[in-house]
């Protein structure tokens, strides 16, 4: 009977229970002592494979069975009266009427399925699948990928879908580029995270909708034909770590990628591209700015006004190999733009269509959709022949010329037609983020096979949580406005809270007017602390936003670039910890601190665990206001600050950004390690470095310093060990705000 389904237990094992009612199966898997998986689906149905889940780190072409339990640290919970006790202190209660779950912490309800029905068991809520859960008035929501607006998503609703949203408004546009139906909820009882394992277009409503017949709720809805979701328990950080481990480890990017990497549409769109790039190298020399990469926009592939992937415009680039060599000689890696769609007049199109390498209509003809300035077809990466073709092209047209990185762009696979089909037999609109992943995987494999000794570098604009295993990302085609600067700050931190930890923004703004002097400098001040440090533009007047766009502010730009260079040892060491421990490089302060003042949007962030950085996001402002969290002491410019207070730090646009160093850290400066002590007691700190390019660190060929610092009333004593094989002789100094004696043991 609709709206009432009496489930019965039909299967049980040490780490799972299975129930059925009216042709529906509900399965509960205890995948660890602090996480469960729930699946609700038509009995006997074969579920589509998932590419999101990859605890082993294997890079599969075909995905993983949706209900596979391999590589999970399965947990066998004790059961009492239908409730299961997890080792993290959470209890899970199962009500077999409509299969309703309730999660308790310390005997209080943490959250629960909405009564009397929470799932679309017999189309009570229309087509697709849905999940309704309880909502508290004072809960806070974080995550969902690259969503804009405030960091706290409570009270709002979002579509989870990948979209090419050029010129979006960072405060309000939705959807953006990423497909990550994951969120963290914090309420007075505790914290939990939920990830819905699907690649279909989905919706998450965190309180925008109300219904008189139900208690307050939030809900998930998807076009999928089954519901599989994971619930994680612990602190906000522990939830992120569990989700990240579930999706698979990130790859450690090469060290050069943390230096400035330039870009602009203007240079490759120009008819005199060669002259523009030669002038760029001259300017790098003239200004003395450090640059290790250049994102090569798609104009290098142009024929007329259109862009044709894997075609080199030899009118603009007479010798691509020489161009690449010239930049390599200056220590600059070319990162070329590649797109997964072929315009119907592409020189390769007819051959690819004849070979059946495109996503198709039901009659077998290529599916054609709008792409840039014409009709085009997407390569079908579920087809092994198309996957291999892409690898061949990346190798022959790019890597063989000396390139060692790729920029995977315009890969949202904008297919909403429910008739379009893939080689796998599945409907293309249900696989869009999967197609993105497979595209990036093909590029990744080409790079690894070409240069197996080197860690590859890839960037992707779109994707699901699966792409974290392969590539860096960025916030896409933002606007050159102060509003976008402010809200891109939140978008970046939201990506970090959603497991995409290597990210950045198009500094200065991608589209619109050339940013003013003040806006450009404020963007650069923020970019200094992001994993990706890149100015990129497509200005309305055809100009290129560059560090030297305003000659009179070049000294200020040089100061900021120097600040970035000075931070590289810390940033790179932090990146290693990010990969190893699944902790964000950039994070909102609320990830580590519970101060009430941090629950609202804050114009500051943690960089690693030891650096707190405030920013200015408004014009005509001369200082940064920052709240220093309780529980730690903070240092800046020879002063020590107690936590739990708000301070103002001078921050002119032309200045280096003020930084607050956390007491209880040993901070690398390039030449020395600066010790920022606590009042009394012992703390530990760590530093990593390696050759920056290979996998040798995995065999111990690296510097891995572990510091132990004991602070007494009169002295600060430092001892250290090097767990790596690379010799190191660190030099230390005590921060100038502390007058105790520094002793190196």
Short mmCIF file of N, CA, C and O in Angstrom, two decimals, residues 436-526:
data_model
loop_
_atom_site.label_atom_id
_atom_site.label_comp_id
_atom_site.label_asym_id
_atom_site.label_seq_id
_atom_site.Cartn_x
_atom_site.Cartn_y
_atom_site.Cartn_z
N UNK A 436 33.24 12.98 -17.80
CA UNK A 436 34.31 13.91 -17.46
C UNK A 436 35.48 13.17 -16.84
O UNK A 436 36.65 13.38 -17.20
N UNK A 437 35.18 12.33 -15.86
CA UNK A 437 36.24 11.55 -15.21
C UNK A 437 37.03 10.72 -16.22
O UNK A 437 38.27 10.69 -16.19
N UNK A 438 36.33 10.05 -17.11
CA UNK A 438 37.01 9.19 -18.08
C UNK A 438 37.86 10.01 -19.05
O UNK A 438 38.94 9.58 -19.46
N UNK A 439 37.39 11.20 -19.42
CA UNK A 439 38.21 12.09 -20.25
C UNK A 439 39.51 12.42 -19.54
O UNK A 439 40.61 12.33 -20.12
N UNK A 440 39.40 12.84 -18.28
CA UNK A 440 40.60 13.23 -17.53
C UNK A 440 41.49 12.01 -17.30
O UNK A 440 42.72 12.11 -17.35
N UNK A 441 40.88 10.85 -17.08
CA UNK A 441 41.66 9.62 -16.91
C UNK A 441 42.44 9.30 -18.18
O UNK A 441 43.61 8.88 -18.10
N UNK A 442 41.84 9.50 -19.34
CA UNK A 442 42.55 9.25 -20.60
C UNK A 442 43.75 10.18 -20.74
O UNK A 442 44.84 9.77 -21.15
N UNK A 443 43.56 11.45 -20.39
CA UNK A 443 44.68 12.39 -20.43
C UNK A 443 45.76 11.99 -19.43
O UNK A 443 46.97 12.03 -19.73
N UNK A 444 45.32 11.59 -18.25
CA UNK A 444 46.24 11.17 -17.19
C UNK A 444 47.08 9.97 -17.65
O UNK A 444 48.31 9.95 -17.50
N UNK A 445 46.41 8.97 -18.22
CA UNK A 445 47.14 7.78 -18.65
C UNK A 445 48.14 8.11 -19.75
O UNK A 445 49.26 7.56 -19.78
N UNK A 446 47.75 9.00 -20.68
CA UNK A 446 48.68 9.39 -21.73
C UNK A 446 49.93 10.02 -21.13
O UNK A 446 51.07 9.72 -21.55
N UNK A 447 49.74 10.89 -20.14
CA UNK A 447 50.88 11.57 -19.53
C UNK A 447 51.75 10.60 -18.75
O UNK A 447 52.99 10.66 -18.82
N UNK A 448 51.13 9.69 -18.00
CA UNK A 448 51.90 8.73 -17.21
C UNK A 448 52.67 7.77 -18.12
O UNK A 448 53.83 7.42 -17.84
N UNK A 449 52.05 7.34 -19.19
CA UNK A 449 52.73 6.41 -20.09
C UNK A 449 53.86 7.09 -20.85
O UNK A 449 54.88 6.46 -21.16
N UNK A 450 53.70 8.37 -21.14
CA UNK A 450 54.75 9.09 -21.86
C UNK A 450 55.95 9.36 -20.95
O UNK A 450 57.10 9.21 -21.38
N UNK A 451 55.69 9.74 -19.72
CA UNK A 451 56.77 10.07 -18.79
C UNK A 451 56.49 9.41 -17.45
O UNK A 451 56.09 10.06 -16.48
N UNK A 452 56.69 8.09 -17.37
CA UNK A 452 56.29 7.34 -16.17
C UNK A 452 57.05 7.73 -14.91
O UNK A 452 56.57 7.47 -13.80
N UNK A 453 58.21 8.36 -15.07
CA UNK A 453 58.98 8.73 -13.89
C UNK A 453 58.49 10.01 -13.25
O UNK A 453 58.87 10.34 -12.11
N UNK A 454 57.64 10.78 -13.95
CA UNK A 454 57.20 12.08 -13.47
C UNK A 454 55.76 12.03 -12.94
O UNK A 454 54.90 11.36 -13.53
N UNK A 455 55.51 12.76 -11.86
CA UNK A 455 54.13 12.94 -11.42
C UNK A 455 53.44 13.85 -12.43
O UNK A 455 53.93 14.93 -12.74
N UNK A 456 52.29 13.43 -12.95
CA UNK A 456 51.62 14.25 -13.96
C UNK A 456 50.93 15.46 -13.34
O UNK A 456 50.60 15.46 -12.15
N UNK A 457 50.71 16.46 -14.17
CA UNK A 457 49.91 17.60 -13.73
C UNK A 457 48.76 17.79 -14.71
O UNK A 457 48.97 17.91 -15.92
N UNK A 458 47.54 17.78 -14.17
CA UNK A 458 46.34 17.99 -14.96
C UNK A 458 45.44 18.97 -14.23
O UNK A 458 45.44 19.05 -12.99
N UNK A 459 44.69 19.73 -15.00
CA UNK A 459 43.66 20.61 -14.45
C UNK A 459 42.35 20.29 -15.15
O UNK A 459 42.33 20.02 -16.36
N UNK A 460 41.26 20.28 -14.40
CA UNK A 460 39.95 20.04 -14.98
C UNK A 460 38.96 21.04 -14.42
O UNK A 460 39.00 21.38 -13.24
N UNK A 461 38.08 21.53 -15.29
CA UNK A 461 37.09 22.50 -14.83
C UNK A 461 35.89 21.81 -14.19
O UNK A 461 35.31 22.31 -13.23
N UNK A 462 35.51 20.68 -14.71
CA UNK A 462 34.30 20.01 -14.26
C UNK A 462 34.64 18.68 -13.62
O UNK A 462 35.80 18.27 -13.57
N UNK A 463 33.61 18.01 -13.14
CA UNK A 463 33.80 16.66 -12.63
C UNK A 463 33.07 16.40 -11.34
O UNK A 463 32.41 17.27 -10.75
N UNK A 464 33.20 15.18 -10.89
CA UNK A 464 32.65 14.72 -9.62
C UNK A 464 33.79 14.58 -8.63
O UNK A 464 34.93 14.96 -8.91
N UNK A 465 33.51 13.99 -7.49
CA UNK A 465 34.57 13.75 -6.52
C UNK A 465 35.63 12.81 -7.07
O UNK A 465 36.75 12.76 -6.54
N UNK A 466 35.32 12.07 -8.13
CA UNK A 466 36.29 11.13 -8.70
C UNK A 466 37.52 11.84 -9.27
O UNK A 466 38.62 11.29 -9.25
N UNK A 467 37.35 13.06 -9.77
CA UNK A 467 38.48 13.72 -10.42
C UNK A 467 39.55 14.15 -9.43
O UNK A 467 40.67 14.48 -9.84
N UNK A 468 39.24 14.14 -8.13
CA UNK A 468 40.27 14.50 -7.14
C UNK A 468 41.46 13.56 -7.22
O UNK A 468 42.57 13.90 -6.82
N UNK A 469 41.24 12.32 -7.73
CA UNK A 469 42.31 11.35 -7.84
C UNK A 469 43.28 11.68 -8.95
O UNK A 469 44.36 11.08 -9.03
N UNK A 470 42.91 12.61 -9.84
CA UNK A 470 43.67 12.83 -11.06
C UNK A 470 44.15 14.25 -11.27
O UNK A 470 45.20 14.46 -11.90
N UNK A 471 43.40 15.25 -10.81
CA UNK A 471 43.63 16.60 -11.32
C UNK A 471 43.34 17.67 -10.29
O UNK A 471 42.57 17.47 -9.33
N UNK A 472 43.92 18.82 -10.53
CA UNK A 472 43.58 20.07 -9.84
C UNK A 472 42.34 20.66 -10.51
O UNK A 472 41.99 20.30 -11.64
N UNK A 473 41.69 21.61 -9.84
CA UNK A 473 40.55 22.27 -10.45
C UNK A 473 40.57 23.76 -10.15
O UNK A 473 41.47 24.26 -9.48
N UNK A 474 39.59 24.46 -10.66
CA UNK A 474 39.46 25.89 -10.36
C UNK A 474 37.99 26.27 -10.45
O UNK A 474 37.15 25.45 -10.84
N UNK A 475 37.68 27.51 -10.07
CA UNK A 475 36.28 27.91 -9.95
C UNK A 475 35.66 28.37 -11.25
O UNK A 475 34.53 28.87 -11.26
N UNK A 476 36.37 28.24 -12.36
CA UNK A 476 35.77 28.50 -13.66
C UNK A 476 35.77 29.97 -14.05
O UNK A 476 36.56 30.78 -13.57
N UNK A 477 34.83 30.31 -14.92
CA UNK A 477 34.83 31.60 -15.61
C UNK A 477 34.13 32.67 -14.79
O UNK A 477 32.99 33.07 -15.07
N UNK A 478 34.83 33.16 -13.78
CA UNK A 478 34.27 34.16 -12.88
C UNK A 478 34.32 35.56 -13.50
O UNK A 478 34.74 35.73 -14.64
N UNK A 479 33.91 36.55 -12.73
CA UNK A 479 33.82 37.92 -13.24
C UNK A 479 34.79 38.83 -12.50
O UNK A 479 35.12 38.61 -11.33
N UNK A 480 35.22 39.87 -13.18
CA UNK A 480 36.18 40.81 -12.60
C UNK A 480 35.44 41.88 -11.79
O UNK A 480 35.33 43.03 -12.21
N UNK A 481 34.92 41.45 -10.65
CA UNK A 481 34.17 42.33 -9.75
C UNK A 481 34.54 42.02 -8.31
O UNK A 481 34.92 40.89 -7.98
N UNK A 482 34.42 43.02 -7.43
CA UNK A 482 34.69 42.78 -6.02
C UNK A 482 33.74 41.75 -5.44
O UNK A 482 34.11 40.95 -4.58
N UNK A 483 32.49 41.74 -5.92
CA UNK A 483 31.52 40.76 -5.43
C UNK A 483 32.01 39.34 -5.69
O UNK A 483 31.91 38.46 -4.83
N UNK A 484 32.54 39.11 -6.90
CA UNK A 484 33.01 37.77 -7.21
C UNK A 484 34.26 37.41 -6.42
O UNK A 484 34.47 36.24 -6.08
N UNK A 485 35.11 38.39 -6.16
CA UNK A 485 36.27 38.12 -5.30
C UNK A 485 35.80 37.61 -3.94
O UNK A 485 36.30 36.60 -3.42
N UNK A 486 34.83 38.28 -3.35
CA UNK A 486 34.33 37.89 -2.02
C UNK A 486 33.72 36.49 -2.05
O UNK A 486 34.02 35.65 -1.18
N UNK A 487 32.87 36.24 -3.03
CA UNK A 487 32.15 34.97 -3.01
C UNK A 487 32.94 33.82 -3.64
O UNK A 487 32.68 32.66 -3.33
N UNK A 488 33.93 34.13 -4.49
CA UNK A 488 34.83 33.06 -4.92
C UNK A 488 35.67 32.56 -3.75
O UNK A 488 36.07 31.39 -3.71
N UNK A 489 35.95 33.44 -2.80
CA UNK A 489 36.59 33.01 -1.55
C UNK A 489 35.77 31.88 -0.92
O UNK A 489 36.32 30.83 -0.54
N UNK A 490 34.46 32.05 -0.84
CA UNK A 490 33.60 31.01 -0.27
C UNK A 490 33.51 29.79 -1.17
O UNK A 490 33.46 28.65 -0.68
N UNK A 491 33.48 30.00 -2.49
CA UNK A 491 33.42 28.86 -3.40
C UNK A 491 34.65 27.98 -3.22
O UNK A 491 34.55 26.75 -3.19
N UNK A 492 35.82 28.60 -3.12
CA UNK A 492 37.03 27.82 -2.93
C UNK A 492 37.01 27.02 -1.64
O UNK A 492 37.35 25.83 -1.62
N UNK A 493 36.61 27.66 -0.55
CA UNK A 493 36.55 26.95 0.73
C UNK A 493 35.48 25.87 0.71
O UNK A 493 35.64 24.82 1.34
N UNK A 494 34.40 26.10 -0.03
CA UNK A 494 33.37 25.07 -0.18
C UNK A 494 33.91 23.88 -0.95
O UNK A 494 33.60 22.72 -0.62
N UNK A 495 34.72 24.12 -1.97
CA UNK A 495 35.36 23.01 -2.67
C UNK A 495 36.27 22.23 -1.73
O UNK A 495 36.30 21.00 -1.74
N UNK A 496 37.04 22.95 -0.90
CA UNK A 496 37.89 22.27 0.07
C UNK A 496 37.08 21.40 1.01
O UNK A 496 37.47 20.28 1.35
N UNK A 497 35.92 21.91 1.45
CA UNK A 497 35.06 21.16 2.36
C UNK A 497 34.35 20.01 1.64
O UNK A 497 33.66 19.21 2.28
N UNK A 498 34.52 19.95 0.31
CA UNK A 498 33.87 18.90 -0.49
C UNK A 498 34.89 17.95 -1.10
O UNK A 498 34.57 17.22 -2.03
N UNK A 499 36.13 17.98 -0.60
CA UNK A 499 37.23 17.08 -0.95
C UNK A 499 38.04 17.52 -2.16
O UNK A 499 39.03 16.88 -2.50
N UNK A 500 37.68 18.63 -2.83
CA UNK A 500 38.49 19.15 -3.93
C UNK A 500 39.47 20.16 -3.34
O UNK A 500 39.19 21.35 -3.27
N UNK A 501 40.63 19.69 -2.93
CA UNK A 501 41.52 20.49 -2.09
C UNK A 501 42.60 21.23 -2.85
O UNK A 501 43.21 22.16 -2.31
N UNK A 502 42.88 20.83 -4.08
CA UNK A 502 43.82 21.56 -4.92
C UNK A 502 43.01 22.39 -5.91
O UNK A 502 42.53 21.88 -6.93
N UNK A 503 42.85 23.66 -5.60
CA UNK A 503 41.97 24.51 -6.39
C UNK A 503 42.55 25.91 -6.49
O UNK A 503 43.56 26.25 -5.87
N UNK A 504 41.89 26.75 -7.25
CA UNK A 504 42.23 28.17 -7.33
C UNK A 504 41.15 28.90 -8.09
O UNK A 504 40.08 28.35 -8.39
N UNK A 505 41.42 30.16 -8.40
CA UNK A 505 40.49 31.00 -9.13
C UNK A 505 41.23 31.70 -10.27
O UNK A 505 42.46 31.80 -10.26
N UNK A 506 40.48 32.17 -11.25
CA UNK A 506 41.06 33.04 -12.26
C UNK A 506 41.24 34.42 -11.63
O UNK A 506 40.29 35.21 -11.53
N UNK A 507 42.45 34.69 -11.18
CA UNK A 507 42.72 35.91 -10.43
C UNK A 507 42.53 37.14 -11.31
O UNK A 507 42.97 37.16 -12.46
N UNK A 508 41.87 38.13 -10.77
CA UNK A 508 41.50 39.31 -11.54
C UNK A 508 40.12 39.20 -12.13
O UNK A 508 39.51 40.20 -12.48
N UNK A 509 39.62 37.96 -12.23
CA UNK A 509 38.34 37.71 -12.89
C UNK A 509 38.54 37.34 -14.34
O UNK A 509 39.36 37.94 -15.04
N UNK A 510 37.79 36.35 -14.82
CA UNK A 510 37.97 35.87 -16.19
C UNK A 510 37.30 36.78 -17.21
O UNK A 510 37.87 37.12 -18.24
N UNK A 511 36.06 37.18 -16.93
CA UNK A 511 35.32 37.93 -17.94
C UNK A 511 34.82 39.25 -17.37
O UNK A 511 34.62 39.39 -16.16
N UNK A 512 34.62 40.20 -18.26
CA UNK A 512 34.18 41.53 -17.87
C UNK A 512 35.20 42.57 -18.30
O UNK A 512 35.93 42.38 -19.27
N UNK A 513 35.26 43.66 -17.56
CA UNK A 513 36.23 44.70 -17.85
C UNK A 513 37.59 44.34 -17.25
O UNK A 513 37.67 43.53 -16.32
N UNK A 514 38.63 44.95 -17.78
CA UNK A 514 39.93 44.85 -17.13
C UNK A 514 39.76 45.27 -15.66
O UNK A 514 39.19 46.31 -15.38
N UNK A 515 40.20 44.45 -14.70
CA UNK A 515 40.05 44.84 -13.30
C UNK A 515 40.82 46.12 -13.00
O UNK A 515 41.87 46.38 -13.59
N UNK A 516 40.29 46.90 -12.10
CA UNK A 516 41.00 48.10 -11.66
C UNK A 516 42.30 47.71 -10.98
O UNK A 516 42.51 46.54 -10.62
N UNK A 517 43.16 48.67 -10.75
CA UNK A 517 44.40 48.41 -10.03
C UNK A 517 44.11 47.78 -8.67
O UNK A 517 44.72 46.78 -8.29
N UNK A 518 43.18 48.37 -7.96
CA UNK A 518 42.87 47.89 -6.62
C UNK A 518 42.32 46.47 -6.66
O UNK A 518 42.73 45.60 -5.87
N UNK A 519 41.39 46.22 -7.58
CA UNK A 519 40.79 44.89 -7.64
C UNK A 519 41.83 43.83 -8.04
O UNK A 519 41.86 42.74 -7.46
N UNK A 520 42.69 44.15 -8.99
CA UNK A 520 43.72 43.19 -9.40
C UNK A 520 44.63 42.85 -8.22
O UNK A 520 44.94 41.67 -7.98
N UNK A 521 45.03 43.85 -7.48
CA UNK A 521 45.91 43.59 -6.34
C UNK A 521 45.20 42.79 -5.25
O UNK A 521 45.79 41.90 -4.63
N UNK A 522 43.93 43.09 -5.02
CA UNK A 522 43.19 42.32 -4.01
C UNK A 522 43.03 40.85 -4.45
O UNK A 522 43.11 39.93 -3.62
N UNK A 523 42.79 40.63 -5.74
CA UNK A 523 42.73 39.25 -6.23
C UNK A 523 44.08 38.55 -6.02
O UNK A 523 44.14 37.40 -5.60
N UNK A 524 45.17 39.25 -6.34
CA UNK A 524 46.48 38.65 -6.18
C UNK A 524 46.78 38.35 -4.72
O UNK A 524 47.38 37.31 -4.40
N UNK A 525 46.36 39.25 -3.84
CA UNK A 525 46.57 39.00 -2.41
C UNK A 525 45.90 37.70 -1.98
O UNK A 525 46.45 36.94 -1.17
N UNK A 526 44.74 37.43 -2.53
CA UNK A 526 44.05 36.17 -2.19
C UNK A 526 44.75 34.99 -2.84
O UNK A 526 44.97 33.95 -2.21
#
